Coordinates of C-alpha atoms in Angstrom, one line a residue:
X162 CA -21.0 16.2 -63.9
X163 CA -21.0 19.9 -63.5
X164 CA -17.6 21.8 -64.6
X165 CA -15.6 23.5 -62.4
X166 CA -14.9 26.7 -63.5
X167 CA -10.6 26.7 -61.2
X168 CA -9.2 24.3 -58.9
X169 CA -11.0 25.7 -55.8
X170 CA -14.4 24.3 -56.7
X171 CA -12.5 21.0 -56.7
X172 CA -11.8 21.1 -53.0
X173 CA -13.7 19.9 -50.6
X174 CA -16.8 17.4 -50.9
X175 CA -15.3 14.0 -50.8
X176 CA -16.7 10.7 -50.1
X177 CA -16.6 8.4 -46.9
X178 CA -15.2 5.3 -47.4
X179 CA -15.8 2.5 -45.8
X180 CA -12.8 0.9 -44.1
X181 CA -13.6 -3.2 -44.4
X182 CA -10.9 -4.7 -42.0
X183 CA -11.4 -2.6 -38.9
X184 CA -15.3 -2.2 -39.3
X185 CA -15.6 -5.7 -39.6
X186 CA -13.0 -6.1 -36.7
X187 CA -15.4 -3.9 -34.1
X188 CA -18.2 -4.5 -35.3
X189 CA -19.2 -1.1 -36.0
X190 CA -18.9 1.0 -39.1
X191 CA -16.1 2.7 -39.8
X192 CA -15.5 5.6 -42.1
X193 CA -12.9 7.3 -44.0
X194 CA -13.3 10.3 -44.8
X195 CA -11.6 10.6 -48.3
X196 CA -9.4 13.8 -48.2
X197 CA -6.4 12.7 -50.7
X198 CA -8.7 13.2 -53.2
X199 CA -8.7 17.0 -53.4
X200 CA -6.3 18.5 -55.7
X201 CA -3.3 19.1 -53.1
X202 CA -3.5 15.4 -52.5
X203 CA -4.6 15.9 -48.7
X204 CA -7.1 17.8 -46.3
X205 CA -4.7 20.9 -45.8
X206 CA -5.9 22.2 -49.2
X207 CA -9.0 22.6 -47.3
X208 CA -7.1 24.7 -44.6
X209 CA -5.4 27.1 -47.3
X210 CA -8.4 27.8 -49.2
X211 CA -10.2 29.1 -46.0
X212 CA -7.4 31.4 -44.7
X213 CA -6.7 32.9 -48.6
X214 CA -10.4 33.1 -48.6
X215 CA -10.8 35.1 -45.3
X216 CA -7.5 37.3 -46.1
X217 CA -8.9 38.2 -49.5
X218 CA -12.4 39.3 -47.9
X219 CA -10.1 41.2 -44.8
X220 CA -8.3 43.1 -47.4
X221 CA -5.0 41.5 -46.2
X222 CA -4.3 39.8 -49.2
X223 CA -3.6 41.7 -52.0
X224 CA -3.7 41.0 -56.1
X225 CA -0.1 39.9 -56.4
X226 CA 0.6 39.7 -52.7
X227 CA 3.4 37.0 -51.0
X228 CA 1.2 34.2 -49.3
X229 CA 4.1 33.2 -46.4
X230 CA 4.0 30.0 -44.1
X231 CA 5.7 27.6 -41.8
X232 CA 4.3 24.1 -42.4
X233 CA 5.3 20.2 -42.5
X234 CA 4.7 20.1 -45.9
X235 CA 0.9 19.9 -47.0
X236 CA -0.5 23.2 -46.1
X237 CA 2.4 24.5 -47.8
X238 CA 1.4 22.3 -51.1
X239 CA -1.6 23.3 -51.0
X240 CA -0.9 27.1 -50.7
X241 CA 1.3 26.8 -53.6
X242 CA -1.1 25.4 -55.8
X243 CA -3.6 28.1 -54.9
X244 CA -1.4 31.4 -55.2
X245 CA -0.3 29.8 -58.3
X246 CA -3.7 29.6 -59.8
X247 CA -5.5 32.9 -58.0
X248 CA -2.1 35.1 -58.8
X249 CA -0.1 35.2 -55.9
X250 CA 3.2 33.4 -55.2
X251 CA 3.8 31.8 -52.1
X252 CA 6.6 31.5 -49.5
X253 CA 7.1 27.5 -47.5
X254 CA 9.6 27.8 -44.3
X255 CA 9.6 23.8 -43.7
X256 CA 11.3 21.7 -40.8
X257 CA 14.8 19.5 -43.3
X258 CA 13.2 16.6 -41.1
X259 CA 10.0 16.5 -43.4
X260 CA 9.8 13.7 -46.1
X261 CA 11.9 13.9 -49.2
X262 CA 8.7 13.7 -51.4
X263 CA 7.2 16.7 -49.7
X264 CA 10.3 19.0 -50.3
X265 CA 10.2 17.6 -54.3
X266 CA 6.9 18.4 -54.3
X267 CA 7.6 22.4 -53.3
X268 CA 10.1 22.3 -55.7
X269 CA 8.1 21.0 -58.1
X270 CA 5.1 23.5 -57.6
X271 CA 7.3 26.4 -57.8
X272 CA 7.1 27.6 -54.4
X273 CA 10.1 29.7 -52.7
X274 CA 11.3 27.0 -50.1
X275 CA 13.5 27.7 -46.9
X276 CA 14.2 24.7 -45.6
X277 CA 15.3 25.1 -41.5
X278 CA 16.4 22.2 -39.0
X279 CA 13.7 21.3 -36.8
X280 CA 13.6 22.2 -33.0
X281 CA 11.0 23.0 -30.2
X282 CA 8.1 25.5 -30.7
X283 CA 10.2 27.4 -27.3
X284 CA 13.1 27.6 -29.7
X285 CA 12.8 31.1 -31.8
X286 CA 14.0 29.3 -34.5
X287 CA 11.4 27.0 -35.1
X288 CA 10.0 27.2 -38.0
X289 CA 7.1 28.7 -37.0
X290 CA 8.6 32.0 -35.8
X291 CA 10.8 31.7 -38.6
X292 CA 8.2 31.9 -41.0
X293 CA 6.6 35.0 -38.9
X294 CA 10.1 37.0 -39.5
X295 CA 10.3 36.4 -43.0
X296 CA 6.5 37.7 -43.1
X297 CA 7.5 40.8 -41.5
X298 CA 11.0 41.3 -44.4
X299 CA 8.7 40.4 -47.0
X300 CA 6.2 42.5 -46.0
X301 CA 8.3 45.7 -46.2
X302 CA 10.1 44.7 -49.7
X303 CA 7.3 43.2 -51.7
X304 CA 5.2 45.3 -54.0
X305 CA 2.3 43.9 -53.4
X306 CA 2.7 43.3 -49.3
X307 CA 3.1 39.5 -47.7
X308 CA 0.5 38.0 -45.3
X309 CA 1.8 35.4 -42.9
X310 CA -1.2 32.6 -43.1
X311 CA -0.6 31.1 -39.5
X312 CA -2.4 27.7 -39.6
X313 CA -2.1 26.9 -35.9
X314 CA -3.9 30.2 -34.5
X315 CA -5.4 31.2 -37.8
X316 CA -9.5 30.5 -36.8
X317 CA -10.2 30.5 -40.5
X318 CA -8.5 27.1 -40.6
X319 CA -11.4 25.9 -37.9
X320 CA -13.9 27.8 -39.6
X321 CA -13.0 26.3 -43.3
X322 CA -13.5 22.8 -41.6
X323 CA -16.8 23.9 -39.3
X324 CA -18.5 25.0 -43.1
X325 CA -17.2 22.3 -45.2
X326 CA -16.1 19.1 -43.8
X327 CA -18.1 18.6 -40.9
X328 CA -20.9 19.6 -42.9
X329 CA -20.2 16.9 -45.3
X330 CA -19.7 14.2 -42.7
X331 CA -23.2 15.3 -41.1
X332 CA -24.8 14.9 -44.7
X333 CA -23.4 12.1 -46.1
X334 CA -24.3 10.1 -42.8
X335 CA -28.0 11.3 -42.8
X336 CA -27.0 12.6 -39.2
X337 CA -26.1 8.7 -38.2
X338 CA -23.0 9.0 -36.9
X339 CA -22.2 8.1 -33.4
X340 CA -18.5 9.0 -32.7
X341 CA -15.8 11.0 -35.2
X342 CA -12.1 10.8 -34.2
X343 CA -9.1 12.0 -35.5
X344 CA -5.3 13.4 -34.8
X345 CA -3.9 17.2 -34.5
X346 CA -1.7 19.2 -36.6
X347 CA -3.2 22.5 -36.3
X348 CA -6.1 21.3 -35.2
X349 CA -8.2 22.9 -37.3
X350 CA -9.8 19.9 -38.9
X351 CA -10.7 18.8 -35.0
X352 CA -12.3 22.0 -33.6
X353 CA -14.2 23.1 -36.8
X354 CA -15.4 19.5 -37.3
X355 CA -16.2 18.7 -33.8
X356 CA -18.5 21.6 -33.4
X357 CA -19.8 21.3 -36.5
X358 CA -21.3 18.3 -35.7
X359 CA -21.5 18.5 -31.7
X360 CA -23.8 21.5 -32.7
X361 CA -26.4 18.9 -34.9
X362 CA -26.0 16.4 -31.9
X363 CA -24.3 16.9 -28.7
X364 CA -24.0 13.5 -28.1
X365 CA -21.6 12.4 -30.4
X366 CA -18.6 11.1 -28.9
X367 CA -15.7 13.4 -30.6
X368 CA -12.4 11.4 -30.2
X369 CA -8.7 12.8 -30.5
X370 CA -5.6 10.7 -31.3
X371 CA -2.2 11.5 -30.5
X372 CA 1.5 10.0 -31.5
X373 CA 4.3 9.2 -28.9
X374 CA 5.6 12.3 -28.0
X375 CA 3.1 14.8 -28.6
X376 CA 0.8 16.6 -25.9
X377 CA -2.7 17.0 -26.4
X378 CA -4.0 13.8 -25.4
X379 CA -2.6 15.1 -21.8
X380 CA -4.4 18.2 -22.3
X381 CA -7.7 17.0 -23.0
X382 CA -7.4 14.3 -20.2
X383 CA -5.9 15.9 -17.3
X384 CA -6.0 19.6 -18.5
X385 CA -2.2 19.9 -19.1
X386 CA -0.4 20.0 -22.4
X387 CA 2.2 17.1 -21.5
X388 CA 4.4 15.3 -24.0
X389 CA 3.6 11.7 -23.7
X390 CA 7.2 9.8 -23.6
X391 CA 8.2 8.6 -27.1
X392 CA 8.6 9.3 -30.5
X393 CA 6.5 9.4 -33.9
X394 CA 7.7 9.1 -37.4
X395 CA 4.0 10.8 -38.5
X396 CA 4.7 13.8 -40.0
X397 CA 2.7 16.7 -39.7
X398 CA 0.7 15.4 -36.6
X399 CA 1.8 15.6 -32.9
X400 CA 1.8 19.5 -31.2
X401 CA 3.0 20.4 -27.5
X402 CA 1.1 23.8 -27.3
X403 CA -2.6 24.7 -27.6
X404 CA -3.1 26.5 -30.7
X405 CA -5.8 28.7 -30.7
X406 CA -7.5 26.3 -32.8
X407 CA -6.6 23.3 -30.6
X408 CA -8.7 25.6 -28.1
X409 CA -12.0 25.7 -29.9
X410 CA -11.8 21.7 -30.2
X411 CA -14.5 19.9 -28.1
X412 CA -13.1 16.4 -27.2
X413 CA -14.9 13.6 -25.2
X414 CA -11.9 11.0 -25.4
X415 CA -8.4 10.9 -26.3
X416 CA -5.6 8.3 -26.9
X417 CA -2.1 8.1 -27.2
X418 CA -0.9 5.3 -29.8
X419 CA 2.7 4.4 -30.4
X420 CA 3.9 4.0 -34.4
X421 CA 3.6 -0.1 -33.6
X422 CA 0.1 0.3 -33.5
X423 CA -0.8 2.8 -35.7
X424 CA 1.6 1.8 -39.2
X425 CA -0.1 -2.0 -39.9
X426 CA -2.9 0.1 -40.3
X427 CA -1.9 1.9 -42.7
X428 CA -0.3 -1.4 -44.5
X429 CA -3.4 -3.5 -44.1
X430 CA -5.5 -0.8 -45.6
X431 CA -2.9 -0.8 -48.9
X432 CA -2.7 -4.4 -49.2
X433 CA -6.0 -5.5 -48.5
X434 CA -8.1 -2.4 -49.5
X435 CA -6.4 -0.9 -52.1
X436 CA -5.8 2.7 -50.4
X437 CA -2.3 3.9 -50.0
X438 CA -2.3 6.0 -47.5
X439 CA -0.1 8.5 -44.9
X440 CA 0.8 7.5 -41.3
X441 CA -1.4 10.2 -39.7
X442 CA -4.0 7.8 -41.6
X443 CA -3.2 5.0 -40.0
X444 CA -2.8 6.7 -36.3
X445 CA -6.5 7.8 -37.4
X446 CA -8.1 4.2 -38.1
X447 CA -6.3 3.0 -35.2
X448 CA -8.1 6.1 -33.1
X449 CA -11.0 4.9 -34.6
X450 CA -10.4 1.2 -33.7
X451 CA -9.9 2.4 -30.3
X452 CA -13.5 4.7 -30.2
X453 CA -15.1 1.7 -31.3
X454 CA -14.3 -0.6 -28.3
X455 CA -15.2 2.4 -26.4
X456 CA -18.7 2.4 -27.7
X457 CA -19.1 -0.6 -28.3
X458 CA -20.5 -2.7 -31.6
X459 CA -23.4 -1.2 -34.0
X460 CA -22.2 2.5 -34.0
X461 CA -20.6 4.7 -36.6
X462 CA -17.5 6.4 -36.7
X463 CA -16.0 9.1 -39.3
X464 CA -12.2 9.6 -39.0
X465 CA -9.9 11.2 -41.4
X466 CA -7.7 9.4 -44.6
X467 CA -5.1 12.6 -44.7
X468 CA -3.2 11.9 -47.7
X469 CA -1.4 9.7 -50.0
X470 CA 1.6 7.3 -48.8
X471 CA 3.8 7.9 -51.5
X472 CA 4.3 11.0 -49.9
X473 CA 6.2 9.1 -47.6
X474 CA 7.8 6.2 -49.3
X475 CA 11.2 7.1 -48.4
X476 CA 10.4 6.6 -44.8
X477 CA 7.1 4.8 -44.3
X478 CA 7.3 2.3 -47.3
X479 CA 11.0 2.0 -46.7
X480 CA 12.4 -1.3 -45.0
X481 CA 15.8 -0.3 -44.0
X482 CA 14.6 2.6 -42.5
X483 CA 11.7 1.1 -40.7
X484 CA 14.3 -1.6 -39.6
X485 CA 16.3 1.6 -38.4
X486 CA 13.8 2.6 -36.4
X487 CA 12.1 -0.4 -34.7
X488 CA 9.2 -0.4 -36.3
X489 CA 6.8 -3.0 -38.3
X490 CA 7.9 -3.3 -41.9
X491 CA 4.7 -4.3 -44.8
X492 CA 5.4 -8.1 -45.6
X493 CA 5.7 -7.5 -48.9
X494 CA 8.8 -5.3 -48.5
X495 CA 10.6 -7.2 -46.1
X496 CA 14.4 -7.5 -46.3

């Protein structure tokens, strides 16, 4: 195995997996496309290393410059990790409503945390124009200057994801791939993936999944960015406005799919596979459960396994708060 010579050559390039249960299920083969593995522990590290990339090559980002951003939790990790080893130091404005393992994690890593409540993107403090604020007082204090990295309308995200990871999923499918599906954050790992591979064969059926409350399943179906009625636990997942990047995204079905559905996914796939997984991967299988009765038995489908559940174990892998909530608790937890 070839070294790597720092932690950016070990992003990127991970394996499909093949998900047993549900391929068997459908009768099609199902695909996971294994992004816990990179260093960060999820597919935002992908995401951070093309927007540092393209602000270094801008000029924007200088040696010993303030990387700032508001972000549920992963892009932020995997910021951190990379201003920690290219020489920068890195600023996280985070919803308080975000796991308790993600915050640790930020503490852990060294990164300068502000942690605000969360409210709607209309609100100005949400901490996505919170984030662009503190950019601007950085900016004017710091030595070195502050770039604000802006996931959501940041086209480097798309583009990191257009070179990379729907590059890989072309590749390590010889091109036999019939449908790829996943859910929205930024949606940067949608849009650069889905033309990515929409440009080797227009015919693939690109899927998006959405959680209860969240509006881009209305958008792509009926052209309007409508919150479906409900609520998600998934973190990170579930927007109400296009992002720029969310605009790039070419989508052939989409699906809303309540926390019921989506969680014994990710429960089945610990228990019976051996993968302990996020809730954003199990809203993806069951997006991908959903593709495949749509195309029906004997095709392939890619989807995305985001990160690790322990990331979440206060909340998805915790009974009494499951119970709490209404929701389907692993057997092997039960109260």
């Amino acid at each position: 195995m070839q070294n790597a010579p720092d932690v950016t050559q070990l992003i990127g390039n991970t394996p499909l997996v093949h998900l047993k249960q549900v391929s068997e299920r459908t009768g099609c083969t199902i695909l996971g496309k294994a992004e816990f593995l990179n260093p960060g522990g999820s597919i935002k590290d992908r995401t951070a290393l093309g927007i540092i990339s393209a602000a270094q090559a801008a000029g924007d980002l200088q040696p010993g410059g303030r990387i700032v951003e508001g972000t549920a939790g992963n892009t932020g990790i995997g910021l951190t990790l990379l201003a920690n080893a290219l020489g920068y130091t890195c600023s996280i404005v985070m919803p308080l409503t975000q796991s308790k393992e993600k915050i640790d994690t930020l503490e852990l890593l060294g990164a300068d945390l502000h942690l605000v409540p969360a409210t709607s993107y209309s609100d100005k403090n949400h901490y996505i124009h919170q984030a662009e604020r503190l950019t601007n007082k950085l900016a004017q204090r710091e030595e070195h200057g502050a770039i604000w990295a802006r996931q959501f309308d940041n086209l480097a995200n798309m583009d990191a994801h257009y070179r990379t990871t729907g590059a890989e999923i072309w590749d390590q499918t010889d091109g036999k791939i019939d449908g790829f599906v996943c859910s929205v954050g930024t949606g940067g790992s949608l849009a650069g993936i889905s033309v990515a591979l929409k440009e080797r064969n227009e015919s693939i059926t690109i899927g998006l999944v959405d959680p209860c409350g969240a509006s881009m399943e209305a958008y792509f179906n009926k052209g309007t960015p409508e919150a479906s009625e409900g609520t998600s636990i998934i973190e990170g997942i579930g927007v109400n406005h296009v992002t720029d990047n969310v605009a790039q995204a070419k989508v052939d079905q989409a699906y809303t799919i309540d926390d019921t559905e989506a969680l014994p996914y990710a429960f089945d796939l610990l228990r019976h596979e051996g993968l302990c997984l996020g809730g954003t991967s199990g809203i993806n299988i069951a997006g991908a459960v959903r593709l495949a009765e749509h195309l029906g038995p004997g095709h392939t489908i890619v989807t995305i396994l985001c990160d690790y559940g322990n990331r979440y174990q206060s909340k998805l892998f915790n009974p009494v708060f499951l119970e709490n909530k209404g929701l389907p608790i692993p057997e092997w937890l039960a109260i």
